[in-house]
């Protein structure tokens, strides 16, 4: 669970504004809410979005900047102000602080100093969070769930798509799925979505990513789940770098309550980034030798990366299919308890995949969907509250084979 700080900046100088923008864009916990090139317009701009922090550069016109700080302090006292200047003019700094700025930083900005200042401003934020319309709302929180497989075909995409659709059904959730199986992923097939944009488009435009662009880049499924698919052309998979993904996850985390990441089976650098950024890793296994041996190998590798192994929970898929390996033997081998068991039920899984419909819409009463609904509640730590009960019942009556 993370906090995102929405920051607005005003700086009439294109050069210094650009430099500041680039520093801010590199911080995953920051959402750049607005950029303004005129001191005169800044109050109006931020009166609408009410950011968590307003950054005012003093250098283009010190008198106007100081006057703006005083005006912001009186008109929007809930928005803390960070003043910045390259001049090191003691009088101006003092005046900025007297006029209401809470923090001051010297340009060029050192990232660590910026982070510390933003942290301090967060701590003094009065009376809870504000939404973009200025009304109080719940803290912006997100849960990033990585779905990792222990061999090919173990059930990751089935779990990622159906868990994502189930999470999206809750009235309080906004859920998105990112297909990180960059070459061969099929989350778009499982949801029967022809997306206009893919992860490659987002990566190529990473420097000018904003909330609107990002929202437009995701395709929304009728279940409520949004999807950011893998690139259409296989060769475009190489366009997506770790820093791109880090930024995309950081930003999506700001606008969705739940992010599900369907990882590849290649332990690629982007997979490693996803594992590092995830709050929870569901490692999918089955009761066969290859899968269990790989779980042991993967846990050894994940343990080597700080904090990653602690986030792993084992999900055993296709329980009940023919095997001579017992659950107890599996737990003994892995050295970790099984967190969740999903039953073997090939028919609805195969049919729903072929139709491109999540189980929630195709066979809501089937055993696998019931199990995934339980898993969704377990990861959320509470009972889900479906927003579109009527719709899912109707689909259930019309199409359920169970
Ligand atoms: N619980 C289940 N019961 C029966 N069949 C299942 C179950 N889960 C998945 N399957 C089937 O197993 C096959 C592989 O599933 P899926 O594509 O989700 O795995 P994957 O790990 O994403 O595969 P890949 O390695 O290709 O990415 C599919 O045909 C799916 O219908
Ligand atoms: Mg898959």
Tab-separated table of C-alpha atoms and ligand atoms in Angstrom:
chain	number	residue	atom	x	y	z
A	1	UNK	CA	0.000	0.000	0.000
A	2	UNK	CA	1.463	3.328	-1.006
A	3	UNK	CA	0.770	7.010	-0.726
A	4	UNK	CA	0.844	9.119	-3.838
A	5	UNK	CA	1.514	12.835	-3.619
A	6	UNK	CA	-0.109	14.964	-6.290
A	7	UNK	CA	2.189	17.845	-7.077
A	8	UNK	CA	1.533	21.058	-9.061
A	9	UNK	CA	4.357	23.334	-10.200
A	10	UNK	CA	4.564	26.930	-11.381
A	11	UNK	CA	7.682	28.199	-13.121
A	12	UNK	CA	7.615	30.615	-16.070
A	13	UNK	CA	11.072	29.484	-17.231
A	14	UNK	CA	10.723	26.559	-19.641
A	15	UNK	CA	14.248	25.337	-18.940
A	16	UNK	CA	14.018	25.111	-15.152
A	17	UNK	CA	10.412	23.898	-15.256
A	18	UNK	CA	11.449	21.081	-17.572
A	19	UNK	CA	14.332	20.112	-15.265
A	20	UNK	CA	12.036	20.073	-12.235
A	21	UNK	CA	9.441	18.112	-14.152
A	22	UNK	CA	12.018	15.454	-15.016
A	23	UNK	CA	13.097	15.086	-11.395
A	24	UNK	CA	9.464	14.745	-10.293
A	25	UNK	CA	8.618	12.262	-13.037
A	26	UNK	CA	11.405	10.002	-11.812
A	27	UNK	CA	9.763	9.551	-8.414
A	28	UNK	CA	7.195	6.810	-8.465
A	29	UNK	CA	5.245	8.142	-5.498
A	30	UNK	CA	4.667	11.508	-7.184
A	31	UNK	CA	1.829	12.315	-9.511
A	32	UNK	CA	2.468	15.482	-11.513
A	33	UNK	CA	-1.003	16.984	-11.334
A	34	UNK	CA	-0.407	20.313	-13.102
A	35	UNK	CA	2.326	22.420	-14.657
A	36	UNK	CA	1.843	26.140	-15.033
A	37	UNK	CA	4.024	28.705	-16.813
A	38	UNK	CA	2.292	31.846	-15.434
A	39	UNK	CA	2.187	32.964	-11.799
A	40	UNK	CA	-1.120	34.742	-12.562
A	41	UNK	CA	-2.916	31.524	-13.534
A	42	UNK	CA	-1.585	29.151	-10.887
A	43	UNK	CA	-4.175	29.816	-8.188
A	44	UNK	CA	-7.011	29.157	-10.612
A	45	UNK	CA	-5.325	25.996	-11.930
A	46	UNK	CA	-4.831	24.428	-8.512
A	47	UNK	CA	-8.125	25.637	-7.036
A	48	UNK	CA	-9.752	22.983	-9.215
A	49	UNK	CA	-7.413	20.053	-8.625
A	50	UNK	CA	-6.265	20.886	-5.055
A	51	UNK	CA	-2.898	19.098	-5.204
A	52	UNK	CA	-1.083	17.721	-2.174
A	53	UNK	CA	1.871	20.070	-2.735
A	54	UNK	CA	2.357	23.294	-4.723
A	55	UNK	CA	5.882	23.985	-5.945
A	56	UNK	CA	6.605	27.668	-6.664
A	57	UNK	CA	9.812	28.721	-8.391
A	58	UNK	CA	10.928	32.190	-7.303
A	59	UNK	CA	13.430	32.971	-9.999
A	60	UNK	CA	11.516	34.327	-13.017
A	61	UNK	CA	9.880	37.157	-11.089
A	62	UNK	CA	10.616	37.135	-7.371
A	63	UNK	CA	8.028	39.774	-6.444
A	64	UNK	CA	5.213	37.993	-8.288
A	65	UNK	CA	6.256	34.600	-6.882
A	66	UNK	CA	6.301	35.886	-3.298
A	67	UNK	CA	2.931	37.528	-3.777
A	68	UNK	CA	1.548	34.264	-5.187
A	69	UNK	CA	2.826	32.344	-2.140
A	70	UNK	CA	1.013	34.769	0.170
A	71	UNK	CA	-2.169	34.463	-1.876
A	72	UNK	CA	-2.044	30.653	-1.981
A	73	UNK	CA	-1.495	30.559	1.780
A	74	UNK	CA	-4.560	32.642	2.383
A	75	UNK	CA	-6.872	31.147	-0.297
A	76	UNK	CA	-5.773	27.487	-0.147
A	77	UNK	CA	-4.255	26.994	3.308
A	78	UNK	CA	-4.600	23.201	3.025
A	79	UNK	CA	-2.079	23.053	0.148
A	80	UNK	CA	1.492	23.135	1.498
A	81	UNK	CA	3.949	25.179	-0.565
A	82	UNK	CA	7.480	24.232	-1.515
A	83	UNK	CA	9.453	27.234	-2.761
A	84	UNK	CA	12.496	26.717	-4.978
A	85	UNK	CA	15.218	29.060	-6.235
A	86	UNK	CA	18.678	28.864	-7.758
A	87	UNK	CA	19.742	32.226	-6.376
A	88	UNK	CA	20.414	31.503	-2.734
A	89	UNK	CA	19.017	34.959	-1.912
A	90	UNK	CA	18.588	34.837	1.876
A	91	UNK	CA	16.068	37.661	1.953
A	92	UNK	CA	13.859	36.048	-0.689
A	93	UNK	CA	13.994	32.674	1.092
A	94	UNK	CA	13.024	34.307	4.372
A	95	UNK	CA	10.209	36.211	2.693
A	96	UNK	CA	8.909	33.049	0.988
A	97	UNK	CA	8.796	31.281	4.359
A	98	UNK	CA	7.160	34.295	6.030
A	99	UNK	CA	4.545	34.409	3.276
A	100	UNK	CA	3.587	30.824	4.041
A	101	UNK	CA	5.951	28.462	2.160
A	102	UNK	CA	6.590	25.417	4.355
A	103	UNK	CA	9.781	24.232	2.669
A	104	UNK	CA	12.552	25.707	0.565
A	105	UNK	CA	14.963	23.938	-1.800
A	106	UNK	CA	17.876	25.203	-3.866
A	107	UNK	CA	17.987	24.520	-7.613
A	108	UNK	CA	19.410	22.262	-9.050
A	109	UNK	CA	17.309	20.039	-6.870
A	110	UNK	CA	18.921	17.062	-5.211
A	111	UNK	CA	16.493	14.148	-5.364
A	112	UNK	CA	17.074	13.046	-1.773
A	113	UNK	CA	16.390	16.578	-0.497
A	114	UNK	CA	13.214	16.745	-2.559
A	115	UNK	CA	11.982	13.421	-1.183
A	116	UNK	CA	12.703	14.475	2.386
A	117	UNK	CA	10.897	17.797	1.883
A	118	UNK	CA	7.874	16.079	0.341
A	119	UNK	CA	7.822	13.606	3.200
A	120	UNK	CA	7.787	16.435	5.727
A	121	UNK	CA	4.985	18.158	3.821
A	122	UNK	CA	2.983	14.944	3.807
A	123	UNK	CA	3.321	14.636	7.561
A	124	UNK	CA	1.913	18.111	8.173
A	125	UNK	CA	-0.961	17.670	5.718
A	126	UNK	CA	-4.029	18.675	7.691
A	127	UNK	CA	-7.314	16.824	8.160
A	128	UNK	CA	-7.021	13.840	5.816
A	129	UNK	CA	-6.850	13.485	2.050
A	130	UNK	CA	-8.529	15.597	-0.581
A	131	UNK	CA	-9.934	14.336	-3.837
A	132	UNK	CA	-9.503	16.154	-7.137
A	133	UNK	CA	-12.810	17.885	-6.497
A	134	UNK	CA	-11.591	19.060	-3.116
A	135	UNK	CA	-13.868	16.757	-1.127
A	136	UNK	CA	-12.460	14.585	1.590
A	137	UNK	CA	-12.047	10.983	0.537
A	138	UNK	CA	-10.411	7.775	1.635
A	139	UNK	CA	-6.611	7.557	1.469
A	140	UNK	CA	-5.339	6.646	-1.994
A	141	UNK	CA	-4.211	3.069	-1.592
A	142	UNK	CA	-3.380	0.363	-4.001
A	143	UNK	CA	-2.554	-3.296	-3.936
A	144	UNK	CA	-0.194	-4.579	-6.606
A	145	UNK	CA	-0.481	-8.337	-7.117
A	146	UNK	CA	2.073	-10.144	-9.276
A	147	UNK	CA	1.041	-13.541	-10.646
A	148	UNK	CA	4.113	-15.678	-11.213
A	149	UNK	CA	4.168	-19.181	-12.711
A	150	UNK	CA	6.358	-22.131	-11.816
A	151	UNK	CA	6.197	-23.554	-15.369
A	152	UNK	CA	4.406	-22.942	-18.646
A	153	UNK	CA	0.654	-23.479	-18.674
A	154	UNK	CA	0.347	-23.656	-14.883
A	155	UNK	CA	-2.650	-21.276	-14.868
A	156	UNK	CA	-1.239	-17.743	-14.378
A	157	UNK	CA	-3.293	-15.975	-17.022
A	158	UNK	CA	-6.475	-17.753	-15.931
A	159	UNK	CA	-5.828	-16.631	-12.372
A	160	UNK	CA	-4.737	-13.080	-13.287
A	161	UNK	CA	-7.750	-12.419	-15.545
A	162	UNK	CA	-10.338	-13.961	-13.248
A	163	UNK	CA	-8.895	-12.459	-10.084
A	164	UNK	CA	-8.720	-9.057	-11.811
A	165	UNK	CA	-12.338	-9.280	-13.007
A	166	UNK	CA	-13.467	-10.388	-9.538
A	167	UNK	CA	-11.635	-7.522	-7.839
A	168	UNK	CA	-13.103	-5.062	-10.374
A	169	UNK	CA	-16.624	-6.085	-9.384
A	170	UNK	CA	-16.345	-4.501	-5.954
A	171	UNK	CA	-18.073	-1.138	-5.745
A	172	UNK	CA	-15.050	0.408	-4.029
A	173	UNK	CA	-12.440	-0.914	-6.427
A	174	UNK	CA	-10.868	0.119	-9.674
A	175	UNK	CA	-8.792	-2.731	-11.045
A	176	UNK	CA	-6.345	-3.031	-13.918
A	177	UNK	CA	-4.378	-5.900	-15.410
A	178	UNK	CA	-0.987	-5.445	-17.070
A	179	UNK	CA	0.119	-8.258	-19.360
A	180	UNK	CA	3.832	-8.593	-18.723
A	181	UNK	CA	4.199	-11.761	-20.743
A	182	UNK	CA	5.595	-9.373	-23.334
A	183	UNK	CA	6.070	-11.794	-26.222
A	184	UNK	CA	3.401	-14.473	-25.855
A	185	UNK	CA	0.856	-13.067	-23.402
A	186	UNK	CA	-2.825	-13.713	-24.010
A	187	UNK	CA	-4.720	-11.654	-21.424
A	188	UNK	CA	-6.288	-9.731	-24.341
A	189	UNK	CA	-7.559	-13.030	-25.785
A	190	UNK	CA	-8.910	-14.129	-22.410
A	191	UNK	CA	-10.874	-10.860	-22.196
A	192	UNK	CA	-11.674	-10.661	-25.932
A	193	UNK	CA	-10.383	-7.088	-26.047
A	194	UNK	CA	-8.935	-5.420	-29.117
A	195	UNK	CA	-6.963	-2.701	-27.395
A	196	UNK	CA	-6.048	0.555	-29.145
A	197	UNK	CA	-2.887	0.934	-27.084
A	198	UNK	CA	-0.401	-1.469	-25.583
A	199	UNK	CA	2.451	-1.347	-23.124
A	200	UNK	CA	4.726	-0.433	-26.072
A	201	UNK	CA	2.749	2.781	-26.777
A	202	UNK	CA	2.984	3.740	-23.125
A	203	UNK	CA	6.730	2.984	-23.043
A	204	UNK	CA	7.351	5.059	-26.180
A	205	UNK	CA	5.517	8.019	-24.666
A	206	UNK	CA	6.868	7.604	-21.170
A	207	UNK	CA	8.263	11.151	-20.997
A	208	UNK	CA	4.933	12.783	-21.645
A	209	UNK	CA	2.775	10.359	-19.687
A	210	UNK	CA	0.008	12.083	-17.777
A	211	UNK	CA	-3.172	10.899	-16.120
A	212	UNK	CA	-5.309	11.398	-19.229
A	213	UNK	CA	-2.897	9.674	-21.598
A	214	UNK	CA	-2.520	6.781	-19.213
A	215	UNK	CA	-6.278	6.355	-18.761
A	216	UNK	CA	-6.768	6.421	-22.532
A	217	UNK	CA	-4.116	3.747	-22.936
A	218	UNK	CA	-6.055	1.141	-20.985
A	219	UNK	CA	-9.010	-0.736	-22.456
A	220	UNK	CA	-11.956	-1.345	-20.197
A	221	UNK	CA	-13.707	-4.703	-20.167
A	222	UNK	CA	-17.414	-5.036	-19.395
A	223	UNK	CA	-16.474	-6.703	-16.098
A	224	UNK	CA	-14.963	-3.369	-15.056
A	225	UNK	CA	-11.388	-4.631	-15.353
A	226	UNK	CA	-9.033	-2.387	-17.349
A	227	UNK	CA	-6.288	-3.960	-19.432
A	228	UNK	CA	-2.889	-2.777	-20.604
A	229	UNK	CA	-1.895	-5.521	-23.051
A	230	UNK	CA	1.528	-6.695	-24.223
A	231	UNK	CA	2.858	-5.162	-27.483
A	232	UNK	CA	1.223	-6.349	-30.704
A	233	UNK	CA	4.518	-6.903	-32.538
A	234	UNK	CA	6.764	-9.392	-30.783
A	235	UNK	CA	9.884	-7.369	-31.567
A	236	UNK	CA	8.380	-4.391	-29.685
A	237	UNK	CA	8.728	-6.340	-26.429
A	238	UNK	CA	12.331	-5.123	-26.307
A	239	UNK	CA	11.131	-1.491	-26.210
A	240	UNK	CA	9.897	-1.952	-22.679
A	241	UNK	CA	12.628	-1.265	-20.185
A	242	UNK	CA	12.636	-1.706	-16.439
A	243	UNK	CA	12.454	2.036	-15.778
A	244	UNK	CA	9.420	2.279	-18.096
A	245	UNK	CA	7.632	-0.411	-16.177
A	246	UNK	CA	8.604	1.101	-12.856
A	247	UNK	CA	7.022	4.370	-13.907
A	248	UNK	CA	3.907	2.744	-15.393
A	249	UNK	CA	3.265	0.712	-12.242
A	250	UNK	CA	3.955	3.773	-10.107
A	251	UNK	CA	1.448	5.855	-12.045
A	252	UNK	CA	-1.220	3.170	-12.402
A	253	UNK	CA	-0.976	2.599	-8.691
A	254	UNK	CA	-2.063	6.217	-8.322
A	255	UNK	CA	-5.289	5.700	-10.243
A	256	UNK	CA	-6.303	2.078	-9.557
A	257	UNK	CA	-6.944	0.393	-6.234
A	258	UNK	CA	-5.835	-3.007	-7.562
A	259	UNK	CA	-3.190	-3.811	-10.145
A	260	UNK	CA	-2.743	-7.401	-11.285
A	261	UNK	CA	0.467	-8.228	-13.168
A	262	UNK	CA	0.547	-11.360	-15.337
A	263	UNK	CA	4.271	-12.127	-15.512
A	264	UNK	CA	6.197	-14.080	-18.139
A	265	UNK	CA	7.965	-17.328	-17.296
A	266	UNK	CA	11.385	-16.006	-18.286
A	267	UNK	CA	12.437	-14.161	-15.132
A	268	UNK	CA	13.213	-11.161	-17.340
A	269	UNK	CA	14.343	-7.754	-15.986
A	270	UNK	CA	10.760	-6.476	-16.349
A	271	UNK	CA	9.499	-9.473	-14.360
A	272	UNK	CA	12.080	-8.677	-11.671
A	273	UNK	CA	10.867	-5.052	-11.577
A	274	UNK	CA	7.272	-6.244	-11.210
A	275	UNK	CA	8.254	-8.603	-8.387
A	276	UNK	CA	10.113	-5.835	-6.609
A	277	UNK	CA	7.199	-3.408	-6.897
A	278	UNK	CA	4.455	-5.895	-6.026
A	279	UNK	CA	2.850	-5.912	-2.594
A	280	UNK	CA	1.857	-9.557	-2.998
A	281	UNK	CA	3.270	-12.290	-5.245
A	282	UNK	CA	1.023	-15.244	-6.031
A	283	UNK	CA	3.322	-18.063	-7.109
A	284	UNK	CA	1.195	-20.539	-9.043
A	285	UNK	CA	2.086	-24.223	-8.801
A	286	UNK	CA	0.570	-27.609	-9.549
A	287	UNK	CA	1.107	-30.973	-7.933
A	288	UNK	CA	3.740	-32.194	-10.385
A	289	UNK	CA	7.477	-32.623	-10.097
A	290	UNK	CA	8.512	-29.913	-12.582
A	291	UNK	CA	6.320	-27.281	-10.994
A	292	UNK	CA	7.285	-28.102	-7.400
A	293	UNK	CA	10.992	-28.302	-8.215
A	294	UNK	CA	10.766	-24.895	-9.889
A	295	UNK	CA	8.965	-23.417	-6.879
A	296	UNK	CA	11.909	-24.482	-4.712
A	297	UNK	CA	14.415	-23.010	-7.208
A	298	UNK	CA	12.418	-19.797	-7.552
A	299	UNK	CA	12.079	-19.321	-3.801
A	300	UNK	CA	15.875	-19.654	-3.507
A	301	UNK	CA	16.355	-16.960	-6.169
A	302	UNK	CA	13.669	-14.675	-4.750
A	303	UNK	CA	15.152	-14.976	-1.259
A	304	UNK	CA	18.334	-13.428	-2.624
A	305	UNK	CA	16.460	-10.200	-3.413
A	306	UNK	CA	15.662	-8.167	-0.329
A	307	UNK	CA	12.054	-8.406	0.808
A	308	UNK	CA	10.741	-10.237	-2.276
A	309	UNK	CA	10.434	-13.787	-0.871
A	310	UNK	CA	8.419	-12.452	2.090
A	311	UNK	CA	5.698	-11.287	-0.302
A	312	UNK	CA	5.248	-14.718	-1.902
A	313	UNK	CA	2.161	-16.855	-1.317
A	314	UNK	CA	1.806	-20.236	-2.989
A	315	UNK	CA	-1.372	-20.863	-4.977
A	316	UNK	CA	-1.918	-24.483	-5.931
A	317	UNK	CA	-3.913	-24.764	-9.152
A	318	UNK	CA	-5.892	-27.644	-10.621
A	319	UNK	CA	-6.203	-29.414	-7.266
A	320	UNK	CA	-8.039	-32.723	-7.728
A	321	UNK	CA	-6.448	-33.580	-11.059
A	322	UNK	CA	-4.686	-36.917	-11.228
A	323	UNK	CA	-1.364	-36.952	-9.372
A	324	UNK	CA	0.558	-39.131	-6.940
A	325	UNK	CA	1.969	-36.161	-5.051
A	326	UNK	CA	0.070	-35.258	-1.894
A	327	UNK	CA	-0.525	-31.782	-0.570
A	328	UNK	CA	1.535	-32.585	2.529
A	329	UNK	CA	4.425	-33.764	0.389
A	330	UNK	CA	4.188	-30.555	-1.675
A	331	UNK	CA	4.296	-28.359	1.426
A	332	UNK	CA	7.228	-30.366	2.783
A	333	UNK	CA	9.113	-29.966	-0.494
A	334	UNK	CA	8.449	-26.248	-0.779
A	335	UNK	CA	9.008	-25.601	2.925
A	336	UNK	CA	6.107	-23.206	2.976
A	337	UNK	CA	2.352	-23.660	3.503
A	338	UNK	CA	-0.008	-23.579	0.537
A	339	UNK	CA	-1.893	-20.273	0.733
A	340	UNK	CA	-4.756	-21.082	-1.637
A	341	UNK	CA	-6.068	-24.069	-3.584
A	342	UNK	CA	-7.952	-23.752	-6.858
A	343	UNK	CA	-9.845	-26.836	-8.010
A	344	UNK	CA	-9.376	-28.574	-11.341
A	345	UNK	CA	-12.335	-27.773	-13.596
A	346	UNK	CA	-11.285	-27.815	-17.241
A	347	UNK	CA	-14.641	-27.271	-18.980
A	348	UNK	CA	-15.628	-23.755	-17.818
A	349	UNK	CA	-11.981	-22.672	-17.955
A	350	UNK	CA	-11.582	-23.797	-21.550
A	351	UNK	CA	-14.963	-22.463	-22.678
A	352	UNK	CA	-14.594	-19.098	-20.981
A	353	UNK	CA	-11.121	-18.662	-22.494
A	354	UNK	CA	-12.378	-19.563	-25.963
A	355	UNK	CA	-15.253	-17.110	-25.637
A	356	UNK	CA	-13.023	-14.418	-24.153
A	357	UNK	CA	-15.193	-14.032	-21.055
A	358	UNK	CA	-13.987	-14.117	-17.457
A	359	UNK	CA	-15.627	-16.826	-15.337
A	360	UNK	CA	-17.474	-14.186	-13.362
A	361	UNK	CA	-19.550	-13.473	-16.465
A	362	UNK	CA	-19.504	-16.888	-18.094
A	363	UNK	CA	-19.851	-19.338	-15.201
A	364	UNK	CA	-20.060	-17.369	-11.946
A	365	UNK	CA	-21.107	-20.419	-9.943
A	366	UNK	CA	-18.379	-22.778	-11.100
A	367	UNK	CA	-15.968	-24.055	-8.451
A	368	UNK	CA	-12.942	-22.205	-9.828
A	369	UNK	CA	-14.743	-18.843	-9.769
A	370	UNK	CA	-15.949	-19.517	-6.220
A	371	UNK	CA	-12.386	-20.278	-5.212
A	372	UNK	CA	-11.008	-17.161	-6.934
A	373	UNK	CA	-13.707	-15.028	-5.280
A	374	UNK	CA	-12.512	-16.398	-1.928
A	375	UNK	CA	-8.919	-15.603	-2.861
A	376	UNK	CA	-9.913	-12.035	-3.812
A	377	UNK	CA	-11.509	-11.601	-0.400
A	378	UNK	CA	-8.474	-13.086	1.311
A	379	UNK	CA	-6.065	-10.679	-0.405
A	380	UNK	CA	-8.343	-7.711	0.306
A	381	UNK	CA	-8.900	-8.834	3.879
A	382	UNK	CA	-12.665	-8.286	3.632
A	383	UNK	CA	-15.848	-9.370	1.892
A	384	UNK	CA	-16.293	-7.896	-1.584
A	385	UNK	CA	-19.351	-5.798	-2.428
A	386	UNK	CA	-20.318	-6.371	-6.052
A	387	UNK	CA	-21.396	-3.174	-7.807
A	388	UNK	CA	-23.240	-4.785	-10.712
A	389	UNK	CA	-25.043	-7.670	-9.062
A	390	UNK	CA	-27.951	-7.620	-11.497
A	391	UNK	CA	-25.706	-7.782	-14.504
A	392	UNK	CA	-23.682	-10.705	-13.234
A	393	UNK	CA	-26.810	-12.631	-12.200
A	394	UNK	CA	-28.274	-12.124	-15.637
A	395	UNK	CA	-25.128	-13.364	-17.300
A	396	UNK	CA	-25.047	-16.192	-14.816
A	397	UNK	CA	-28.605	-17.280	-15.645
A	398	UNK	CA	-28.122	-16.998	-19.352
A	399	UNK	CA	-24.773	-18.609	-19.742
A	400	UNK	CA	-23.770	-20.586	-16.703
A	401	UNK	CA	-23.319	-24.254	-17.500
A	402	UNK	CA	-23.078	-25.192	-13.851
B	1	LIG	N1	-8.158	-24.566	-12.329
B	1	LIG	C1	-8.105	-25.013	-13.583
B	1	LIG	N2	-8.814	-26.099	-13.941
B	1	LIG	C2	-8.754	-26.574	-15.194
B	1	LIG	N3	-8.038	-26.036	-16.176
B	1	LIG	C3	-7.316	-24.946	-15.884
B	1	LIG	C4	-7.315	-24.394	-14.583
B	1	LIG	N4	-6.514	-23.309	-14.599
B	1	LIG	C5	-6.031	-23.202	-15.847
B	1	LIG	N5	-6.506	-24.187	-16.626
B	1	LIG	C6	-6.208	-24.426	-18.046
B	1	LIG	O1	-4.803	-24.565	-18.184
B	1	LIG	C7	-4.373	-24.006	-19.406
B	1	LIG	C8	-3.248	-23.030	-19.169
B	1	LIG	O2	-3.767	-21.949	-18.406
B	1	LIG	P1	-3.166	-20.481	-18.492
B	1	LIG	O3	-3.062	-20.025	-19.893
B	1	LIG	O4	-3.934	-19.672	-17.543
B	1	LIG	O5	-1.694	-20.759	-17.927
B	1	LIG	P2	-0.414	-19.811	-18.007
B	1	LIG	O6	0.418	-20.151	-16.838
B	1	LIG	O7	-0.829	-18.410	-18.179
B	1	LIG	O8	0.249	-20.333	-19.363
B	1	LIG	P3	1.464	-19.655	-20.183
B	1	LIG	O9	2.707	-20.307	-19.658
B	1	LIG	O10	1.162	-20.024	-21.594
B	1	LIG	O11	1.421	-18.195	-19.917
B	1	LIG	C9	-5.587	-23.351	-20.060
B	1	LIG	O12	-6.101	-24.216	-21.040
B	1	LIG	C10	-6.587	-23.235	-18.905
B	1	LIG	O13	-7.914	-23.350	-19.356
B	2	LIG	MG1	-0.163	-16.931	-19.519
